[in-house]
Every structure is written in C-alpha cells, then in structure tokens.
Amino acid sequence: MIFDTHAHYDDERLLENLPKTVENMKRNEVCAIITCGTDYKSSEFALKLAEQYDIMYAAVGIYPHEVINCDNFDRERLEKMLSHKKAVCVGEIGLDYYYDDTPRDMQLDWINQLLTLANDCNKPITFHDRDAHADTMQVLKKYRPKGVVHCFSGSVEMAKEIVNLGMYIGIGGVVTFKNAAKLVKVVDEIPLDKIVLETDAPYMAPEPVRGTVNRSDYIHYIAERIAQIKGESVDTVCDVTTATAKQIFNIV
C-alpha cells in the first residue's frame, strides 16, 4: 500500500470523474492521500474532499505566493479548520524566492505565524522551499516543527540537517527525471525511513508519464525509482515510507 503525502485534488483536472478516479487509485494500492490547501478557500475545500473520500486527508495552510492575496492572518479560521478530525497537518506553507510575486519580508512574516500555529496546535507541517534554502533552514531551526520538507530540492548536506532536526524529506516525480542527479544522491544517502513519497498531483508527473496530468496512482513510478537507487525491493520502499507517513501525520 502506498501513501501520497502531497497532492492538490482541488484542481479542476483532477475533480473530473473524481469518484471513479479514487476507486481506481484504491485498486492500484493507494491507501491514503493528503490533499493540500494553498489558501483559506482551498483548505476548506480540502476538508470537504477528506469528508467525502475515506482515503483522503487534508492539509490546511497558506502557500507563500498566496499570502499576498489574503487580507490578514486569520488564526481563528485556521484553528477551526485544523480542529477537524481529518486535518492532519499545516500545509502547504513555506518560502518561494523563485518568483518575485510576493515580497520576501511578507513571506517571512507569514511563515513565522504559520509555524507558531503548527506548534501551538501540535500539528506537523508540509513545507515548500524553492530557492530559499538559507531562510528555510533558519526558520526550521528556530521553530523545530514536525513534518516534511516537500518536493526537496536542496543538497545532501541540507537534507541531513533537516533529518537531524527530526523532520522528513518528501520525494516526488523529479527523482525519475534524467537531470535529477542531485536528488538521486540525496535519496541514496538519506535513510529510507526518513523519506516519504508524494506526487504533487496534478503537477510534476514522473517518467514515463511526464507531461501528463499527474495522479496519485502514478506514485508507484517514484517508489520504483527509489527502490532502484536504494537497492531495495519496491515492496520495502512502499511499506517503509507508508509506515513513516502514518507516523508523521498520526493516521491509524
């Protein structure tokens, strides 16, 4: 059984025929999916999906480039969503310096509040870091949250620092790409029980379906590539990463 720790099922491309898609994913041994919010509205919708589908769970959060579209940090609204029985983490949150859409000081202000919220609510996080490695490590060391650095793109040294903080590394479709030498090295050197699998569906579809609308059942391609890198069986990769994900997100 495979656990997809990061997807976005509020996307219109995935909402089409979703009941049938979910049944197909179950047949393909997907046991759990965390669908992530990126703002207040999508977080509330993630909770509705989690209520509707037994294999879905919700992440509640504000994405770094969405903070500029939010009027204010509504802690009460976020706390109410996080109290839902199927809200398993604070996410998708983080820092993204690749685009200049949102001022960095604004992103930092929000991430400080969101990490405080996660710790106060005793919830793990799913953290997005793009071209913001130094500030990412600074805030993670300051708050020491539980959870996952999603779609990891840093160095082996950074990955080891994250693991030493008690956090985990999210590995998705990028590991299957031909130009993924740096990420392959990270997977090779980080213990398997510090890795979780994710698709980021509908984005980042793995080889050999790269360029298509990604789905959670494509996660087996990621598991196969990790198994190849680690010299383990696919079953071992699935079993270990699923057990780790259930532990992180407190899912029985």
JSON list of N, CA and C in Angstrom, two decimals, residues 90-165:
[
{"chain": "A", "resi": 90, "resn": "VAL", "atom": "N", "xyz": [-0.41, 21.24, 8.82]},
{"chain": "A", "resi": 90, "resn": "VAL", "atom": "CA", "xyz": [-0.44, 22.62, 8.35]},
{"chain": "A", "resi": 90, "resn": "VAL", "atom": "C", "xyz": [0.34, 22.66, 7.04]},
{"chain": "A", "resi": 91, "resn": "GLY", "atom": "N", "xyz": [-0.35, 22.98, 5.95]},
{"chain": "A", "resi": 91, "resn": "GLY", "atom": "CA", "xyz": [0.32, 22.99, 4.65]},
{"chain": "A", "resi": 91, "resn": "GLY", "atom": "C", "xyz": [-0.67, 23.31, 3.54]},
{"chain": "A", "resi": 92, "resn": "GLU", "atom": "N", "xyz": [-0.29, 23.72, 2.45]},
{"chain": "A", "resi": 92, "resn": "GLU", "atom": "CA", "xyz": [1.10, 23.83, 2.07]},
{"chain": "A", "resi": 92, "resn": "GLU", "atom": "C", "xyz": [1.60, 25.22, 2.43]},
{"chain": "A", "resi": 93, "resn": "ILE", "atom": "N", "xyz": [2.65, 25.25, 3.22]},
{"chain": "A", "resi": 93, "resn": "ILE", "atom": "CA", "xyz": [3.25, 26.51, 3.64]},
{"chain": "A", "resi": 93, "resn": "ILE", "atom": "C", "xyz": [4.72, 26.51, 3.23]},
{"chain": "A", "resi": 94, "resn": "GLY", "atom": "N", "xyz": [5.37, 27.67, 3.36]},
{"chain": "A", "resi": 94, "resn": "GLY", "atom": "CA", "xyz": [6.79, 27.68, 3.07]},
{"chain": "A", "resi": 94, "resn": "GLY", "atom": "C", "xyz": [7.31, 29.01, 2.57]},
{"chain": "A", "resi": 95, "resn": "LEU", "atom": "N", "xyz": [8.41, 28.93, 1.80]},
{"chain": "A", "resi": 95, "resn": "LEU", "atom": "CA", "xyz": [9.08, 30.09, 1.23]},
{"chain": "A", "resi": 95, "resn": "LEU", "atom": "C", "xyz": [9.42, 29.81, -0.22]},
{"chain": "A", "resi": 96, "resn": "ASP", "atom": "N", "xyz": [9.15, 30.77, -1.09]},
{"chain": "A", "resi": 96, "resn": "ASP", "atom": "CA", "xyz": [9.44, 30.60, -2.52]},
{"chain": "A", "resi": 96, "resn": "ASP", "atom": "C", "xyz": [10.03, 31.89, -3.05]},
{"chain": "A", "resi": 97, "resn": "TYR", "atom": "N", "xyz": [11.33, 31.87, -3.32]},
{"chain": "A", "resi": 97, "resn": "TYR", "atom": "CA", "xyz": [12.03, 33.04, -3.83]},
{"chain": "A", "resi": 97, "resn": "TYR", "atom": "C", "xyz": [12.30, 32.95, -5.33]},
{"chain": "A", "resi": 98, "resn": "TYR", "atom": "N", "xyz": [11.77, 31.91, -5.98]},
{"chain": "A", "resi": 98, "resn": "TYR", "atom": "CA", "xyz": [11.97, 31.74, -7.42]},
{"chain": "A", "resi": 98, "resn": "TYR", "atom": "C", "xyz": [11.27, 32.85, -8.18]},
{"chain": "A", "resi": 99, "resn": "TYR", "atom": "N", "xyz": [10.03, 33.14, -7.76]},
{"chain": "A", "resi": 99, "resn": "TYR", "atom": "CA", "xyz": [9.27, 34.24, -8.34]},
{"chain": "A", "resi": 99, "resn": "TYR", "atom": "C", "xyz": [9.31, 35.43, -7.38]},
{"chain": "A", "resi": 100, "resn": "ASP", "atom": "N", "xyz": [9.12, 36.62, -7.94]},
{"chain": "A", "resi": 100, "resn": "ASP", "atom": "CA", "xyz": [9.10, 37.83, -7.12]},
{"chain": "A", "resi": 100, "resn": "ASP", "atom": "C", "xyz": [7.68, 38.35, -6.90]},
{"chain": "A", "resi": 101, "resn": "ASP", "atom": "N", "xyz": [6.70, 37.45, -6.99]},
{"chain": "A", "resi": 101, "resn": "ASP", "atom": "CA", "xyz": [5.30, 37.86, -6.87]},
{"chain": "A", "resi": 101, "resn": "ASP", "atom": "C", "xyz": [4.96, 38.37, -5.47]},
{"chain": "A", "resi": 102, "resn": "THR", "atom": "N", "xyz": [5.61, 37.81, -4.47]},
{"chain": "A", "resi": 102, "resn": "THR", "atom": "CA", "xyz": [5.30, 38.15, -3.09]},
{"chain": "A", "resi": 102, "resn": "THR", "atom": "C", "xyz": [6.58, 38.59, -2.37]},
{"chain": "A", "resi": 103, "resn": "PRO", "atom": "N", "xyz": [6.59, 39.77, -1.75]},
{"chain": "A", "resi": 103, "resn": "PRO", "atom": "CA", "xyz": [7.80, 40.24, -1.07]},
{"chain": "A", "resi": 103, "resn": "PRO", "atom": "C", "xyz": [8.30, 39.23, -0.04]},
{"chain": "A", "resi": 104, "resn": "ARG", "atom": "N", "xyz": [9.60, 39.11, 0.04]},
{"chain": "A", "resi": 104, "resn": "ARG", "atom": "CA", "xyz": [10.19, 38.12, 0.95]},
{"chain": "A", "resi": 104, "resn": "ARG", "atom": "C", "xyz": [9.88, 38.42, 2.41]},
{"chain": "A", "resi": 105, "resn": "ASP", "atom": "N", "xyz": [9.85, 39.69, 2.76]},
{"chain": "A", "resi": 105, "resn": "ASP", "atom": "CA", "xyz": [9.55, 40.02, 4.16]},
{"chain": "A", "resi": 105, "resn": "ASP", "atom": "C", "xyz": [8.13, 39.62, 4.53]},
{"chain": "A", "resi": 106, "resn": "MET", "atom": "N", "xyz": [7.21, 39.72, 3.56]},
{"chain": "A", "resi": 106, "resn": "MET", "atom": "CA", "xyz": [5.84, 39.29, 3.80]},
{"chain": "A", "resi": 106, "resn": "MET", "atom": "C", "xyz": [5.79, 37.77, 3.97]},
{"chain": "A", "resi": 107, "resn": "GLN", "atom": "N", "xyz": [6.50, 37.05, 3.11]},
{"chain": "A", "resi": 107, "resn": "GLN", "atom": "CA", "xyz": [6.54, 35.59, 3.23]},
{"chain": "A", "resi": 107, "resn": "GLN", "atom": "C", "xyz": [7.10, 35.19, 4.60]},
{"chain": "A", "resi": 108, "resn": "LEU", "atom": "N", "xyz": [8.15, 35.86, 5.03]},
{"chain": "A", "resi": 108, "resn": "LEU", "atom": "CA", "xyz": [8.76, 35.52, 6.31]},
{"chain": "A", "resi": 108, "resn": "LEU", "atom": "C", "xyz": [7.84, 35.83, 7.48]},
{"chain": "A", "resi": 109, "resn": "ASP", "atom": "N", "xyz": [7.10, 36.91, 7.38]},
{"chain": "A", "resi": 109, "resn": "ASP", "atom": "CA", "xyz": [6.15, 37.25, 8.44]},
{"chain": "A", "resi": 109, "resn": "ASP", "atom": "C", "xyz": [5.08, 36.17, 8.56]},
{"chain": "A", "resi": 110, "resn": "TRP", "atom": "N", "xyz": [4.54, 35.74, 7.43]},
{"chain": "A", "resi": 110, "resn": "TRP", "atom": "CA", "xyz": [3.51, 34.71, 7.44]},
{"chain": "A", "resi": 110, "resn": "TRP", "atom": "C", "xyz": [4.05, 33.36, 7.90]},
{"chain": "A", "resi": 111, "resn": "ILE", "atom": "N", "xyz": [5.25, 32.99, 7.43]},
{"chain": "A", "resi": 111, "resn": "ILE", "atom": "CA", "xyz": [5.75, 31.67, 7.81]},
{"chain": "A", "resi": 111, "resn": "ILE", "atom": "C", "xyz": [6.05, 31.61, 9.31]},
{"chain": "A", "resi": 112, "resn": "ASN", "atom": "N", "xyz": [6.46, 32.72, 9.90]},
{"chain": "A", "resi": 112, "resn": "ASN", "atom": "CA", "xyz": [6.65, 32.73, 11.35]},
{"chain": "A", "resi": 112, "resn": "ASN", "atom": "C", "xyz": [5.33, 32.49, 12.07]},
{"chain": "A", "resi": 113, "resn": "GLN", "atom": "N", "xyz": [4.26, 33.11, 11.59]},
{"chain": "A", "resi": 113, "resn": "GLN", "atom": "CA", "xyz": [2.95, 32.92, 12.21]},
{"chain": "A", "resi": 113, "resn": "GLN", "atom": "C", "xyz": [2.42, 31.50, 11.98]},
{"chain": "A", "resi": 114, "resn": "LEU", "atom": "N", "xyz": [2.64, 30.97, 10.78]},
{"chain": "A", "resi": 114, "resn": "LEU", "atom": "CA", "xyz": [2.14, 29.64, 10.46]},
{"chain": "A", "resi": 114, "resn": "LEU", "atom": "C", "xyz": [2.88, 28.55, 11.22]},
{"chain": "A", "resi": 115, "resn": "LEU", "atom": "N", "xyz": [4.18, 28.72, 11.40]},
{"chain": "A", "resi": 115, "resn": "LEU", "atom": "CA", "xyz": [4.93, 27.73, 12.17]},
{"chain": "A", "resi": 115, "resn": "LEU", "atom": "C", "xyz": [4.59, 27.81, 13.65]},
{"chain": "A", "resi": 116, "resn": "THR", "atom": "N", "xyz": [4.33, 29.00, 14.14]},
{"chain": "A", "resi": 116, "resn": "THR", "atom": "CA", "xyz": [3.85, 29.15, 15.52]},
{"chain": "A", "resi": 116, "resn": "THR", "atom": "C", "xyz": [2.51, 28.43, 15.69]},
{"chain": "A", "resi": 117, "resn": "LEU", "atom": "N", "xyz": [1.63, 28.64, 14.72]},
{"chain": "A", "resi": 117, "resn": "LEU", "atom": "CA", "xyz": [0.32, 27.98, 14.75]},
{"chain": "A", "resi": 117, "resn": "LEU", "atom": "C", "xyz": [0.47, 26.46, 14.76]},
{"chain": "A", "resi": 118, "resn": "ALA", "atom": "N", "xyz": [1.32, 25.93, 13.88]},
{"chain": "A", "resi": 118, "resn": "ALA", "atom": "CA", "xyz": [1.51, 24.48, 13.80]},
{"chain": "A", "resi": 118, "resn": "ALA", "atom": "C", "xyz": [1.99, 23.92, 15.14]},
{"chain": "A", "resi": 119, "resn": "ASN", "atom": "N", "xyz": [2.95, 24.57, 15.75]},
{"chain": "A", "resi": 119, "resn": "ASN", "atom": "CA", "xyz": [3.45, 24.09, 17.04]},
{"chain": "A", "resi": 119, "resn": "ASN", "atom": "C", "xyz": [2.41, 24.21, 18.13]},
{"chain": "A", "resi": 120, "resn": "ASP", "atom": "N", "xyz": [1.66, 25.32, 18.14]},
{"chain": "A", "resi": 120, "resn": "ASP", "atom": "CA", "xyz": [0.63, 25.50, 19.16]},
{"chain": "A", "resi": 120, "resn": "ASP", "atom": "C", "xyz": [-0.48, 24.46, 19.03]},
{"chain": "A", "resi": 121, "resn": "CYS", "atom": "N", "xyz": [-0.78, 24.07, 17.79]},
{"chain": "A", "resi": 121, "resn": "CYS", "atom": "CA", "xyz": [-1.84, 23.09, 17.54]},
{"chain": "A", "resi": 121, "resn": "CYS", "atom": "C", "xyz": [-1.31, 21.65, 17.53]},
{"chain": "A", "resi": 122, "resn": "ASN", "atom": "N", "xyz": [0.00, 21.50, 17.76]},
{"chain": "A", "resi": 122, "resn": "ASN", "atom": "CA", "xyz": [0.64, 20.18, 17.75]},
{"chain": "A", "resi": 122, "resn": "ASN", "atom": "C", "xyz": [0.38, 19.44, 16.44]},
{"chain": "A", "resi": 123, "resn": "LYS", "atom": "N", "xyz": [0.55, 20.16, 15.33]},
{"chain": "A", "resi": 123, "resn": "LYS", "atom": "CA", "xyz": [0.37, 19.57, 14.01]},
{"chain": "A", "resi": 123, "resn": "LYS", "atom": "C", "xyz": [1.69, 19.59, 13.24]},
{"chain": "A", "resi": 124, "resn": "PRO", "atom": "N", "xyz": [1.96, 18.52, 12.48]},
{"chain": "A", "resi": 124, "resn": "PRO", "atom": "CA", "xyz": [3.11, 18.56, 11.59]},
{"chain": "A", "resi": 124, "resn": "PRO", "atom": "C", "xyz": [2.85, 19.52, 10.42]},
{"chain": "A", "resi": 125, "resn": "ILE", "atom": "N", "xyz": [3.90, 19.77, 9.65]},
{"chain": "A", "resi": 125, "resn": "ILE", "atom": "CA", "xyz": [3.78, 20.68, 8.51]},
{"chain": "A", "resi": 125, "resn": "ILE", "atom": "C", "xyz": [4.19, 19.99, 7.22]},
{"chain": "A", "resi": 126, "resn": "THR", "atom": "N", "xyz": [3.76, 20.55, 6.10]},
{"chain": "A", "resi": 126, "resn": "THR", "atom": "CA", "xyz": [4.35, 20.22, 4.80]},
{"chain": "A", "resi": 126, "resn": "THR", "atom": "C", "xyz": [4.87, 21.54, 4.24]},
{"chain": "A", "resi": 127, "resn": "PHE", "atom": "N", "xyz": [6.20, 21.61, 4.08]},
{"chain": "A", "resi": 127, "resn": "PHE", "atom": "CA", "xyz": [6.91, 22.87, 3.85]},
{"chain": "A", "resi": 127, "resn": "PHE", "atom": "C", "xyz": [7.46, 22.93, 2.44]},
{"chain": "A", "resi": 128, "resn": "HIS", "atom": "N", "xyz": [7.08, 23.98, 1.72]},
{"chain": "A", "resi": 128, "resn": "HIS", "atom": "CA", "xyz": [7.55, 24.24, 0.36]},
{"chain": "A", "resi": 128, "resn": "HIS", "atom": "C", "xyz": [8.76, 25.17, 0.42]},
{"chain": "A", "resi": 129, "resn": "ASP", "atom": "N", "xyz": [9.87, 24.72, -0.18]},
{"chain": "A", "resi": 129, "resn": "ASP", "atom": "CA", "xyz": [11.09, 25.54, -0.23]},
{"chain": "A", "resi": 129, "resn": "ASP", "atom": "C", "xyz": [11.59, 25.58, -1.67]},
{"chain": "A", "resi": 130, "resn": "ARG", "atom": "N", "xyz": [11.57, 26.77, -2.26]},
{"chain": "A", "resi": 130, "resn": "ARG", "atom": "CA", "xyz": [12.13, 26.92, -3.61]},
{"chain": "A", "resi": 130, "resn": "ARG", "atom": "C", "xyz": [13.04, 28.13, -3.63]},
{"chain": "A", "resi": 131, "resn": "ASP", "atom": "N", "xyz": [14.31, 27.86, -3.87]},
{"chain": "A", "resi": 131, "resn": "ASP", "atom": "CA", "xyz": [15.33, 28.92, -3.93]},
{"chain": "A", "resi": 131, "resn": "ASP", "atom": "C", "xyz": [15.36, 29.76, -2.67]},
{"chain": "A", "resi": 132, "resn": "ALA", "atom": "N", "xyz": [15.04, 29.13, -1.55]},
{"chain": "A", "resi": 132, "resn": "ALA", "atom": "CA", "xyz": [15.00, 29.85, -0.26]},
{"chain": "A", "resi": 132, "resn": "ALA", "atom": "C", "xyz": [15.67, 29.01, 0.83]},
{"chain": "A", "resi": 133, "resn": "HIS", "atom": "N", "xyz": [16.71, 28.28, 0.46]},
{"chain": "A", "resi": 133, "resn": "HIS", "atom": "CA", "xyz": [17.28, 27.29, 1.36]},
{"chain": "A", "resi": 133, "resn": "HIS", "atom": "C", "xyz": [17.78, 27.89, 2.68]},
{"chain": "A", "resi": 134, "resn": "ALA", "atom": "N", "xyz": [18.49, 29.02, 2.60]},
{"chain": "A", "resi": 134, "resn": "ALA", "atom": "CA", "xyz": [19.06, 29.59, 3.82]},
{"chain": "A", "resi": 134, "resn": "ALA", "atom": "C", "xyz": [17.97, 30.03, 4.80]},
{"chain": "A", "resi": 135, "resn": "ASP", "atom": "N", "xyz": [16.96, 30.75, 4.31]},
{"chain": "A", "resi": 135, "resn": "ASP", "atom": "CA", "xyz": [15.88, 31.19, 5.20]},
{"chain": "A", "resi": 135, "resn": "ASP", "atom": "C", "xyz": [15.03, 30.02, 5.66]},
{"chain": "A", "resi": 136, "resn": "THR", "atom": "N", "xyz": [14.87, 29.01, 4.80]},
{"chain": "A", "resi": 136, "resn": "THR", "atom": "CA", "xyz": [14.14, 27.81, 5.21]},
{"chain": "A", "resi": 136, "resn": "THR", "atom": "C", "xyz": [14.81, 27.16, 6.41]},
{"chain": "A", "resi": 137, "resn": "MET", "atom": "N", "xyz": [16.12, 26.95, 6.32]},
{"chain": "A", "resi": 137, "resn": "MET", "atom": "CA", "xyz": [16.82, 26.32, 7.44]},
{"chain": "A", "resi": 137, "resn": "MET", "atom": "C", "xyz": [16.77, 27.19, 8.70]},
{"chain": "A", "resi": 138, "resn": "GLN", "atom": "N", "xyz": [16.81, 28.50, 8.51]},
{"chain": "A", "resi": 138, "resn": "GLN", "atom": "CA", "xyz": [16.76, 29.40, 9.67]},
{"chain": "A", "resi": 138, "resn": "GLN", "atom": "C", "xyz": [15.44, 29.26, 10.43]},
{"chain": "A", "resi": 139, "resn": "VAL", "atom": "N", "xyz": [14.32, 29.26, 9.70]},
{"chain": "A", "resi": 139, "resn": "VAL", "atom": "CA", "xyz": [13.03, 29.17, 10.40]},
{"chain": "A", "resi": 139, "resn": "VAL", "atom": "C", "xyz": [12.78, 27.76, 10.94]},
{"chain": "A", "resi": 140, "resn": "LEU", "atom": "N", "xyz": [13.26, 26.74, 10.22]},
{"chain": "A", "resi": 140, "resn": "LEU", "atom": "CA", "xyz": [13.07, 25.38, 10.73]},
{"chain": "A", "resi": 140, "resn": "LEU", "atom": "C", "xyz": [13.88, 25.16, 12.00]},
{"chain": "A", "resi": 141, "resn": "LYS", "atom": "N", "xyz": [15.07, 25.71, 12.05]},
{"chain": "A", "resi": 141, "resn": "LYS", "atom": "CA", "xyz": [15.89, 25.60, 13.27]},
{"chain": "A", "resi": 141, "resn": "LYS", "atom": "C", "xyz": [15.29, 26.40, 14.42]},
{"chain": "A", "resi": 142, "resn": "LYS", "atom": "N", "xyz": [14.66, 27.53, 14.09]},
{"chain": "A", "resi": 142, "resn": "LYS", "atom": "CA", "xyz": [14.06, 28.36, 15.13]},
{"chain": "A", "resi": 142, "resn": "LYS", "atom": "C", "xyz": [12.84, 27.69, 15.75]},
{"chain": "A", "resi": 143, "resn": "TYR", "atom": "N", "xyz": [11.95, 27.14, 14.91]},
{"chain": "A", "resi": 143, "resn": "TYR", "atom": "CA", "xyz": [10.68, 26.60, 15.41]},
{"chain": "A", "resi": 143, "resn": "TYR", "atom": "C", "xyz": [10.70, 25.10, 15.63]},
{"chain": "A", "resi": 144, "resn": "ARG", "atom": "N", "xyz": [11.61, 24.39, 14.95]},
{"chain": "A", "resi": 144, "resn": "ARG", "atom": "CA", "xyz": [11.74, 22.93, 15.08]},
{"chain": "A", "resi": 144, "resn": "ARG", "atom": "C", "xyz": [10.40, 22.22, 14.99]},
{"chain": "A", "resi": 145, "resn": "PRO", "atom": "N", "xyz": [9.66, 22.43, 13.89]},
{"chain": "A", "resi": 145, "resn": "PRO", "atom": "CA", "xyz": [8.37, 21.77, 13.73]},
{"chain": "A", "resi": 145, "resn": "PRO", "atom": "C", "xyz": [8.55, 20.29, 13.38]},
{"chain": "A", "resi": 146, "resn": "LYS", "atom": "N", "xyz": [7.49, 19.55, 13.52]},
{"chain": "A", "resi": 146, "resn": "LYS", "atom": "CA", "xyz": [7.44, 18.20, 12.98]},
{"chain": "A", "resi": 146, "resn": "LYS", "atom": "C", "xyz": [7.01, 18.30, 11.51]},
{"chain": "A", "resi": 147, "resn": "GLY", "atom": "N", "xyz": [7.28, 17.28, 10.72]},
{"chain": "A", "resi": 147, "resn": "GLY", "atom": "CA", "xyz": [6.73, 17.27, 9.37]},
{"chain": "A", "resi": 147, "resn": "GLY", "atom": "C", "xyz": [7.73, 17.03, 8.27]},
{"chain": "A", "resi": 148, "resn": "VAL", "atom": "N", "xyz": [7.38, 17.51, 7.08]},
{"chain": "A", "resi": 148, "resn": "VAL", "atom": "CA", "xyz": [8.06, 17.15, 5.84]},
{"chain": "A", "resi": 148, "resn": "VAL", "atom": "C", "xyz": [8.48, 18.41, 5.07]},
{"chain": "A", "resi": 149, "resn": "VAL", "atom": "N", "xyz": [9.70, 18.40, 4.55]},
{"chain": "A", "resi": 149, "resn": "VAL", "atom": "CA", "xyz": [10.08, 19.39, 3.54]},
{"chain": "A", "resi": 149, "resn": "VAL", "atom": "C", "xyz": [9.71, 18.78, 2.18]},
{"chain": "A", "resi": 150, "resn": "HIS", "atom": "N", "xyz": [8.71, 19.37, 1.60]},
{"chain": "A", "resi": 150, "resn": "HIS", "atom": "CA", "xyz": [8.05, 18.84, 0.40]},
{"chain": "A", "resi": 150, "resn": "HIS", "atom": "C", "xyz": [8.86, 19.17, -0.86]},
{"chain": "A", "resi": 151, "resn": "CYS", "atom": "N", "xyz": [8.84, 18.23, -1.82]},
{"chain": "A", "resi": 151, "resn": "CYS", "atom": "CA", "xyz": [9.50, 18.43, -3.13]},
{"chain": "A", "resi": 151, "resn": "CYS", "atom": "C", "xyz": [10.93, 18.92, -2.92]},
{"chain": "A", "resi": 152, "resn": "PHE", "atom": "N", "xyz": [11.68, 18.16, -2.17]},
{"chain": "A", "resi": 152, "resn": "PHE", "atom": "CA", "xyz": [13.00, 18.60, -1.74]},
{"chain": "A", "resi": 152, "resn": "PHE", "atom": "C", "xyz": [13.92, 18.88, -2.93]},
{"chain": "A", "resi": 153, "resn": "SER", "atom": "N", "xyz": [14.62, 20.03, -2.87]},
{"chain": "A", "resi": 153, "resn": "SER", "atom": "CA", "xyz": [15.49, 20.42, -3.99]},
{"chain": "A", "resi": 153, "resn": "SER", "atom": "C", "xyz": [16.87, 20.88, -3.51]},
{"chain": "A", "resi": 154, "resn": "GLY", "atom": "N", "xyz": [17.18, 20.64, -2.24]},
{"chain": "A", "resi": 154, "resn": "GLY", "atom": "CA", "xyz": [18.44, 21.08, -1.69]},
{"chain": "A", "resi": 154, "resn": "GLY", "atom": "C", "xyz": [19.55, 20.05, -1.84]},
{"chain": "A", "resi": 155, "resn": "SER", "atom": "N", "xyz": [20.64, 20.29, -1.15]},
{"chain": "A", "resi": 155, "resn": "SER", "atom": "CA", "xyz": [21.81, 19.43, -1.21]},
{"chain": "A", "resi": 155, "resn": "SER", "atom": "C", "xyz": [21.69, 18.26, -0.23]},
{"chain": "A", "resi": 156, "resn": "VAL", "atom": "N", "xyz": [22.63, 17.33, -0.34]},
{"chain": "A", "resi": 156, "resn": "VAL", "atom": "CA", "xyz": [22.71, 16.24, 0.62]},
{"chain": "A", "resi": 156, "resn": "VAL", "atom": "C", "xyz": [22.92, 16.79, 2.03]},
{"chain": "A", "resi": 157, "resn": "GLU", "atom": "N", "xyz": [23.79, 17.80, 2.14]},
{"chain": "A", "resi": 157, "resn": "GLU", "atom": "CA", "xyz": [24.09, 18.39, 3.45]},
{"chain": "A", "resi": 157, "resn": "GLU", "atom": "C", "xyz": [22.84, 19.01, 4.06]},
{"chain": "A", "resi": 158, "resn": "MET", "atom": "N", "xyz": [22.05, 19.69, 3.25]},
{"chain": "A", "resi": 158, "resn": "MET", "atom": "CA", "xyz": [20.81, 20.28, 3.75]},
{"chain": "A", "resi": 158, "resn": "MET", "atom": "C", "xyz": [19.84, 19.19, 4.18]},
{"chain": "A", "resi": 159, "resn": "ALA", "atom": "N", "xyz": [19.73, 18.15, 3.39]},
{"chain": "A", "resi": 159, "resn": "ALA", "atom": "CA", "xyz": [18.83, 17.04, 3.73]},
{"chain": "A", "resi": 159, "resn": "ALA", "atom": "C", "xyz": [19.22, 16.43, 5.07]},
{"chain": "A", "resi": 160, "resn": "LYS", "atom": "N", "xyz": [20.50, 16.27, 5.29]},
{"chain": "A", "resi": 160, "resn": "LYS", "atom": "CA", "xyz": [20.96, 15.70, 6.56]},
{"chain": "A", "resi": 160, "resn": "LYS", "atom": "C", "xyz": [20.64, 16.64, 7.73]},
{"chain": "A", "resi": 161, "resn": "GLU", "atom": "N", "xyz": [20.76, 17.94, 7.51]},
{"chain": "A", "resi": 161, "resn": "GLU", "atom": "CA", "xyz": [20.39, 18.90, 8.55]},
{"chain": "A", "resi": 161, "resn": "GLU", "atom": "C", "xyz": [18.92, 18.78, 8.90]},
{"chain": "A", "resi": 162, "resn": "ILE", "atom": "N", "xyz": [18.08, 18.64, 7.88]},
{"chain": "A", "resi": 162, "resn": "ILE", "atom": "CA", "xyz": [16.63, 18.52, 8.10]},
{"chain": "A", "resi": 162, "resn": "ILE", "atom": "C", "xyz": [16.32, 17.25, 8.88]},
{"chain": "A", "resi": 163, "resn": "VAL", "atom": "N", "xyz": [16.95, 16.15, 8.50]},
{"chain": "A", "resi": 163, "resn": "VAL", "atom": "CA", "xyz": [16.75, 14.89, 9.21]},
{"chain": "A", "resi": 163, "resn": "VAL", "atom": "C", "xyz": [17.21, 15.02, 10.66]},
{"chain": "A", "resi": 164, "resn": "ASN", "atom": "N", "xyz": [18.33, 15.71, 10.88]},
{"chain": "A", "resi": 164, "resn": "ASN", "atom": "CA", "xyz": [18.83, 15.90, 12.24]},
{"chain": "A", "resi": 164, "resn": "ASN", "atom": "C", "xyz": [17.88, 16.74, 13.09]},
{"chain": "A", "resi": 165, "resn": "LEU", "atom": "N", "xyz": [17.06, 17.56, 12.44]},
{"chain": "A", "resi": 165, "resn": "LEU", "atom": "CA", "xyz": [16.04, 18.33, 13.16]},
{"chain": "A", "resi": 165, "resn": "LEU", "atom": "C", "xyz": [14.82, 17.48, 13.51]}
]
